[in-house]
């Protein structure tokens, strides 16, 4: 069994194309990555690199390629030589001698031994032509499997610039790759078109974050692991990063009227080691003496709200916490 994923190099993958990549990968068998770049007018600079980055980010590997159609022009012209100029009314070569999509795709599917062509519904009308062309070239047609497209929430074609429509958009939004992959795995090989469900993707993102260990989340957003308990309410990686920054890069504030609480905190923090349990017991002891917990939060973060206070205390190295307290005093 051999499949191929054959994007045109037009930049970051449309979510529907990413579905095609996942569907091909999950189908089983060897997978060829083919870059359909015969239409020079559609190619964008860096388009192939963006696709390769998206596939790697999504954890979709391939076994062969990338093969670029632009490097196989000679072979397409040779194949066309045995056929009429127009095949079933369809042009095979452009006036400049380059192959059209139909010819290049069919020749490649034959030459690379593709057994199953898995692609979007928009190519269903091409199936009969591709079968006939394959037979005219003396080969046996592969199986064709067409899957539903991902449409916009309104049921219309989803523009690549729309929210959630490209892999790059989702990545920049802080959705972890595992959540995008889980969404596409879940769709599987839809027979009919589906509507993009961004709420579902966001909900999967929450699940993925919850499933990360502290070390995994810390590594993913490049923050010290001690900060992670303070980030557990975040819905995506951007929110987690912003929360971490709000603690790590907090502004100094001046709270001269809060001397009793801040000095008590100073004593407790000086005597304690780091960690969750020590931080929780500092909060307990401050409460027991009627300390102003809000003042401690403000001294440490410059804000009145945020993650639980014990998590803020655990997030900051002792020296930095004491420095902030001294600045506030
Ligand atoms: N480059 C075509 C596309 O992205 C590939 C179609 C096919 O799989 O044959 O739609």
Short mmCIF file of C-alpha atoms and ligand atoms in Angstrom, two decimals:
data_model
loop_
_atom_site.label_atom_id
_atom_site.label_comp_id
_atom_site.label_asym_id
_atom_site.label_seq_id
_atom_site.Cartn_x
_atom_site.Cartn_y
_atom_site.Cartn_z
CA UNK A 1 0.00 0.00 0.00
CA UNK A 2 1.37 3.39 -0.93
CA UNK A 3 -0.26 6.78 -0.55
CA UNK A 4 0.83 10.33 -1.28
CA UNK A 5 0.14 13.73 0.16
CA UNK A 6 0.41 16.26 -2.65
CA UNK A 7 0.03 19.87 -1.55
CA UNK A 8 0.64 22.86 -3.79
CA UNK A 9 3.32 25.08 -2.21
CA UNK A 10 1.03 27.97 -1.32
CA UNK A 11 2.25 28.48 2.26
CA UNK A 12 1.02 27.16 5.58
CA UNK A 13 -1.47 24.33 5.12
CA UNK A 14 -5.18 25.02 4.98
CA UNK A 15 -6.80 23.01 7.78
CA UNK A 16 -8.59 20.92 5.13
CA UNK A 17 -5.25 20.06 3.52
CA UNK A 18 -3.88 19.15 6.93
CA UNK A 19 -6.86 16.80 7.23
CA UNK A 20 -5.75 15.23 3.95
CA UNK A 21 -2.22 14.78 5.29
CA UNK A 22 -3.47 13.12 8.47
CA UNK A 23 -5.94 10.96 6.52
CA UNK A 24 -3.15 9.73 4.25
CA UNK A 25 -0.82 9.06 7.15
CA UNK A 26 -3.47 7.24 9.18
CA UNK A 27 -4.51 5.17 6.16
CA UNK A 28 -1.35 3.11 6.57
CA UNK A 29 1.29 2.12 4.08
CA UNK A 30 4.21 4.09 2.73
CA UNK A 31 3.65 7.80 2.27
CA UNK A 32 5.20 9.98 -0.41
CA UNK A 33 5.30 13.74 0.02
CA UNK A 34 4.86 15.36 -3.38
CA UNK A 35 4.98 19.07 -4.02
CA UNK A 36 2.55 20.00 -6.80
CA UNK A 37 4.40 23.03 -8.11
CA UNK A 38 3.71 22.86 -11.84
CA UNK A 39 1.61 26.02 -11.74
CA UNK A 40 4.34 28.63 -11.24
CA UNK A 41 1.77 31.41 -10.81
CA UNK A 42 0.38 29.78 -7.64
CA UNK A 43 3.69 28.95 -5.96
CA UNK A 44 4.67 31.28 -3.13
CA UNK A 45 8.29 31.75 -2.00
CA UNK A 46 8.94 29.62 1.09
CA UNK A 47 5.70 27.74 0.43
CA UNK A 48 7.30 24.31 0.51
CA UNK A 49 9.24 25.07 3.72
CA UNK A 50 6.05 26.28 5.40
CA UNK A 51 4.33 22.99 4.54
CA UNK A 52 7.26 20.90 5.74
CA UNK A 53 7.30 22.89 9.00
CA UNK A 54 3.55 22.38 9.45
CA UNK A 55 3.84 18.62 8.87
CA UNK A 56 6.72 18.32 11.33
CA UNK A 57 4.83 20.44 13.87
CA UNK A 58 1.79 18.17 13.53
CA UNK A 59 4.00 15.11 13.93
CA UNK A 60 3.17 13.81 10.44
CA UNK A 61 6.17 12.03 8.98
CA UNK A 62 6.59 10.78 5.42
CA UNK A 63 8.66 7.98 3.96
CA UNK A 64 9.65 9.36 0.55
CA UNK A 65 10.18 12.80 -0.91
CA UNK A 66 9.58 15.63 -1.05
CA UNK A 67 9.38 15.08 -4.82
CA UNK A 68 8.88 18.31 -6.76
CA UNK A 69 6.84 18.18 -9.94
CA UNK A 70 8.78 21.14 -11.28
CA UNK A 71 11.81 18.82 -11.53
CA UNK A 72 10.00 16.18 -13.60
CA UNK A 73 8.99 18.20 -16.65
CA UNK A 74 10.96 16.00 -19.01
CA UNK A 75 9.13 12.90 -17.87
CA UNK A 76 5.71 14.54 -18.30
CA UNK A 77 6.51 15.65 -21.85
CA UNK A 78 7.67 12.14 -22.68
CA UNK A 79 4.40 10.70 -21.31
CA UNK A 80 2.35 13.27 -23.23
CA UNK A 81 4.13 12.38 -26.47
CA UNK A 82 2.18 9.13 -26.68
CA UNK A 83 -1.19 10.86 -26.20
CA UNK A 84 -3.34 13.32 -28.18
CA UNK A 85 -2.74 16.96 -27.25
CA UNK A 86 -6.17 17.13 -25.67
CA UNK A 87 -7.27 14.05 -23.77
CA UNK A 88 -11.05 13.80 -23.28
CA UNK A 89 -11.14 17.50 -24.04
CA UNK A 90 -8.64 18.37 -21.31
CA UNK A 91 -5.33 20.06 -22.00
CA UNK A 92 -2.32 18.06 -20.85
CA UNK A 93 0.48 20.52 -21.60
CA UNK A 94 0.43 24.32 -21.33
CA UNK A 95 1.53 26.36 -24.34
CA UNK A 96 4.97 26.72 -22.69
CA UNK A 97 5.31 22.92 -22.62
CA UNK A 98 4.83 22.47 -18.86
CA UNK A 99 2.43 19.79 -17.66
CA UNK A 100 -0.99 20.66 -16.25
CA UNK A 101 -2.04 19.26 -12.88
CA UNK A 102 -3.92 16.34 -14.46
CA UNK A 103 -1.02 15.00 -16.48
CA UNK A 104 1.63 15.55 -13.80
CA UNK A 105 -0.49 14.01 -11.07
CA UNK A 106 -1.40 10.89 -13.05
CA UNK A 107 2.15 10.32 -14.32
CA UNK A 108 3.51 10.66 -10.78
CA UNK A 109 0.89 8.37 -9.29
CA UNK A 110 1.94 5.75 -11.85
CA UNK A 111 5.71 6.27 -11.57
CA UNK A 112 5.75 6.27 -7.77
CA UNK A 113 3.51 3.21 -7.52
CA UNK A 114 0.67 4.93 -5.66
CA UNK A 115 -2.02 2.38 -4.76
CA UNK A 116 -4.48 4.72 -2.97
CA UNK A 117 -5.16 8.34 -3.86
CA UNK A 118 -6.71 10.01 -0.82
CA UNK A 119 -7.75 13.61 -1.41
CA UNK A 120 -10.49 16.14 -0.92
CA UNK A 121 -13.98 15.99 -2.39
CA UNK A 122 -13.11 18.90 -4.66
CA UNK A 123 -11.13 16.39 -6.76
CA UNK A 124 -13.98 13.90 -7.13
CA UNK A 125 -14.84 15.34 -10.58
CA UNK A 126 -11.28 14.49 -11.68
CA UNK A 127 -11.52 10.80 -10.88
CA UNK A 128 -12.93 9.61 -14.23
CA UNK A 129 -10.36 11.62 -16.19
CA UNK A 130 -7.48 10.40 -14.02
CA UNK A 131 -8.59 6.79 -14.38
CA UNK A 132 -8.83 7.07 -18.16
CA UNK A 133 -5.49 8.86 -18.39
CA UNK A 134 -3.82 6.21 -16.25
CA UNK A 135 -5.19 3.47 -18.52
CA UNK A 136 -4.17 5.37 -21.65
CA UNK A 137 -0.64 5.42 -20.24
CA UNK A 138 -0.81 1.65 -19.88
CA UNK A 139 -1.17 1.42 -16.11
CA UNK A 140 -3.81 0.24 -13.64
CA UNK A 141 -5.61 3.05 -11.82
CA UNK A 142 -5.19 3.31 -8.06
CA UNK A 143 -8.12 3.32 -5.63
CA UNK A 144 -9.55 6.80 -5.26
CA UNK A 145 -10.86 7.89 -1.87
CA UNK A 146 -12.32 11.38 -1.60
CA UNK A 147 -12.90 12.89 1.82
CA UNK A 148 -15.14 15.76 2.89
CA UNK A 149 -13.68 19.28 2.99
CA UNK A 150 -13.52 21.50 6.05
CA UNK A 151 -15.87 24.41 5.40
CA UNK A 152 -16.32 27.56 7.45
CA UNK A 153 -18.72 27.55 10.42
CA UNK A 154 -21.22 29.16 8.01
CA UNK A 155 -20.95 26.25 5.58
CA UNK A 156 -19.13 28.33 2.95
CA UNK A 157 -15.65 27.75 1.59
CA UNK A 158 -13.16 28.49 4.36
CA UNK A 159 -10.74 31.22 3.32
CA UNK A 160 -7.18 30.49 4.42
CA UNK A 161 -7.05 33.85 6.19
CA UNK A 162 -10.11 33.08 8.34
CA UNK A 163 -9.79 32.23 12.04
CA UNK A 164 -8.64 28.64 12.46
CA UNK A 165 -8.28 28.05 8.72
CA UNK A 166 -4.54 27.45 8.56
CA UNK A 167 -2.07 25.47 10.62
CA UNK A 168 -0.03 28.67 11.07
CA UNK A 169 -3.03 30.50 12.52
CA UNK A 170 -3.64 27.76 15.07
CA UNK A 171 0.03 27.57 16.03
CA UNK A 172 0.23 31.35 16.46
CA UNK A 173 -2.93 31.26 18.55
CA UNK A 174 -1.10 28.99 21.03
CA UNK A 175 -3.09 25.84 20.24
CA UNK A 176 -0.74 22.91 20.95
CA UNK A 177 0.00 20.71 17.95
CA UNK A 178 -1.43 17.69 19.78
CA UNK A 179 -4.84 19.37 19.92
CA UNK A 180 -4.90 20.13 16.19
CA UNK A 181 -3.77 16.61 15.46
CA UNK A 182 -6.40 15.15 17.79
CA UNK A 183 -9.10 17.20 16.04
CA UNK A 184 -8.00 15.95 12.62
CA UNK A 185 -7.66 12.35 13.86
CA UNK A 186 -11.16 12.62 15.25
CA UNK A 187 -12.56 13.75 11.88
CA UNK A 188 -10.88 10.75 10.26
CA UNK A 189 -12.01 10.35 6.66
CA UNK A 190 -15.29 12.29 6.64
CA UNK A 191 -17.54 11.22 3.76
CA UNK A 192 -19.23 14.59 3.66
CA UNK A 193 -18.01 18.13 4.14
CA UNK A 194 -17.73 19.26 7.76
CA UNK A 195 -17.84 22.69 9.37
CA UNK A 196 -14.74 23.92 11.17
CA UNK A 197 -15.33 23.57 14.91
CA UNK A 198 -12.91 25.94 16.58
CA UNK A 199 -14.64 25.44 19.94
CA UNK A 200 -13.82 21.74 19.72
CA UNK A 201 -10.17 22.53 18.89
CA UNK A 202 -9.97 24.91 21.87
CA UNK A 203 -11.52 22.32 24.15
CA UNK A 204 -8.99 19.73 22.97
CA UNK A 205 -6.25 22.29 23.68
CA UNK A 206 -7.42 22.49 27.32
CA UNK A 207 -7.29 18.68 27.56
CA UNK A 208 -3.82 18.57 26.04
CA UNK A 209 -2.49 21.19 28.45
CA UNK A 210 -4.05 19.35 31.38
CA UNK A 211 -2.33 16.16 30.23
CA UNK A 212 1.14 17.71 30.12
CA UNK A 213 3.41 17.04 33.08
CA UNK A 214 4.98 20.12 34.68
CA UNK A 215 8.23 19.36 32.86
CA UNK A 216 6.47 19.02 29.50
CA UNK A 217 4.59 22.30 29.82
CA UNK A 218 7.72 24.10 31.06
CA UNK A 219 9.73 22.84 28.09
CA UNK A 220 6.96 23.67 25.60
CA UNK A 221 6.84 27.34 26.53
CA UNK A 222 10.41 27.62 27.77
CA UNK A 223 9.83 28.69 31.37
CA UNK A 224 11.30 27.34 34.64
CA UNK A 225 9.35 24.29 35.83
CA UNK A 226 8.64 25.98 39.19
CA UNK A 227 6.33 28.43 37.40
CA UNK A 228 4.08 25.74 35.93
CA UNK A 229 1.62 25.27 38.86
CA UNK A 230 0.73 28.96 38.42
CA UNK A 231 -0.15 28.34 34.75
CA UNK A 232 -2.59 25.48 35.19
CA UNK A 233 -5.67 27.63 34.51
CA UNK A 234 -4.42 28.56 31.03
CA UNK A 235 -6.50 27.43 28.04
CA UNK A 236 -3.68 27.54 25.49
CA UNK A 237 0.06 28.03 25.24
CA UNK A 238 -0.17 31.78 24.62
CA UNK A 239 -2.19 32.24 27.76
CA UNK A 240 0.26 30.08 29.69
CA UNK A 241 3.18 32.16 28.37
CA UNK A 242 1.42 35.41 29.29
CA UNK A 243 0.71 34.16 32.81
CA UNK A 244 4.34 33.13 33.24
CA UNK A 245 5.52 36.53 32.03
CA UNK A 246 3.11 38.29 34.39
CA UNK A 247 4.88 36.59 37.29
CA UNK A 248 8.46 36.48 36.04
CA UNK A 249 8.53 40.05 34.68
CA UNK A 250 6.30 41.75 37.25
CA UNK A 251 6.95 45.44 37.90
CA UNK A 252 8.15 46.56 41.33
CA UNK A 253 5.56 48.34 43.43
CA UNK A 254 5.80 50.44 46.58
CA UNK A 255 3.73 49.37 49.61
CA UNK A 256 5.25 51.13 52.63
CA UNK A 257 2.02 50.80 54.65
CA UNK A 258 2.12 47.02 54.50
CA UNK A 259 5.30 46.65 56.57
CA UNK A 260 3.98 44.12 59.16
CA UNK A 261 2.68 41.67 56.54
CA UNK A 262 5.62 42.04 54.20
CA UNK A 263 8.17 41.63 56.98
CA UNK A 264 6.42 38.53 58.24
CA UNK A 265 6.42 37.16 54.69
CA UNK A 266 10.10 38.03 54.45
CA UNK A 267 10.87 35.96 57.55
CA UNK A 268 8.80 33.01 56.41
CA UNK A 269 10.19 33.01 52.88
CA UNK A 270 13.80 33.35 54.12
CA UNK A 271 13.40 30.31 56.34
CA UNK A 272 11.59 28.10 53.79
CA UNK A 273 12.91 25.99 50.98
CA UNK A 274 11.28 26.18 47.58
CA UNK A 275 8.42 23.99 46.45
CA UNK A 276 4.69 23.66 46.59
CA UNK A 277 4.31 22.49 50.20
CA UNK A 278 6.59 25.20 51.60
CA UNK A 279 4.70 27.85 49.62
CA UNK A 280 1.34 26.56 50.88
CA UNK A 281 2.49 26.61 54.48
CA UNK A 282 3.74 30.21 54.11
CA UNK A 283 0.25 31.22 52.98
CA UNK A 284 -1.31 29.31 55.89
CA UNK A 285 0.93 31.01 58.43
CA UNK A 286 0.29 34.46 57.00
CA UNK A 287 -3.44 33.81 57.21
CA UNK A 288 -3.08 32.64 60.81
CA UNK A 289 -1.54 35.98 61.87
CA UNK A 290 -4.14 37.96 59.91
CA UNK A 291 -1.63 39.08 57.28
CA UNK A 292 -2.81 41.01 54.24
CA UNK A 293 -2.46 38.38 51.51
CA UNK A 294 -3.41 40.88 48.85
CA UNK A 295 -0.42 43.02 49.81
CA UNK A 296 1.90 40.04 49.36
CA UNK A 297 0.39 39.35 45.96
CA UNK A 298 0.81 42.96 44.92
CA UNK A 299 4.39 43.09 46.15
CA UNK A 300 5.24 39.90 44.24
CA UNK A 301 3.27 40.47 41.02
CA UNK A 302 2.24 44.12 40.90
CA UNK A 303 -1.39 42.98 40.57
CA UNK A 304 -4.48 42.30 42.64
CA UNK A 305 -5.47 39.09 40.93
CA UNK A 306 -3.86 36.15 39.20
CA UNK A 307 -2.93 32.56 39.97
CA UNK A 308 -3.27 31.27 43.51
CA UNK A 309 -0.84 32.98 45.87
CA UNK A 310 0.96 29.79 46.87
CA UNK A 311 1.66 29.09 43.18
CA UNK A 312 3.08 32.61 42.72
CA UNK A 313 5.31 32.09 45.77
CA UNK A 314 6.46 28.71 44.47
CA UNK A 315 7.12 30.21 41.02
CA UNK A 316 9.64 32.79 42.22
CA UNK A 317 13.17 31.95 43.36
CA UNK A 318 13.70 32.97 46.99
CA UNK A 319 16.17 35.78 46.17
CA UNK A 320 13.81 37.32 43.65
CA UNK A 321 10.83 37.14 46.02
CA UNK A 322 12.86 38.81 48.76
CA UNK A 323 14.12 41.47 46.35
CA UNK A 324 10.53 42.33 45.39
CA UNK A 325 9.51 42.52 49.03
CA UNK A 326 12.41 44.86 49.78
CA UNK A 327 11.48 47.01 46.77
CA UNK A 328 7.91 47.25 48.06
CA UNK A 329 9.12 48.22 51.53
N1 LIG B 1 -2.14 19.65 -5.38
C1 LIG B 1 -3.50 19.15 -5.38
C2 LIG B 1 -4.27 19.86 -4.28
O1 LIG B 1 -3.66 20.37 -3.37
C3 LIG B 1 -3.43 17.68 -5.13
C4 LIG B 1 -4.64 16.96 -5.54
C5 LIG B 1 -4.41 15.45 -5.52
O2 LIG B 1 -4.22 14.93 -4.43
O3 LIG B 1 -4.42 14.84 -6.57
O4 LIG B 1 -5.47 19.94 -4.33
#
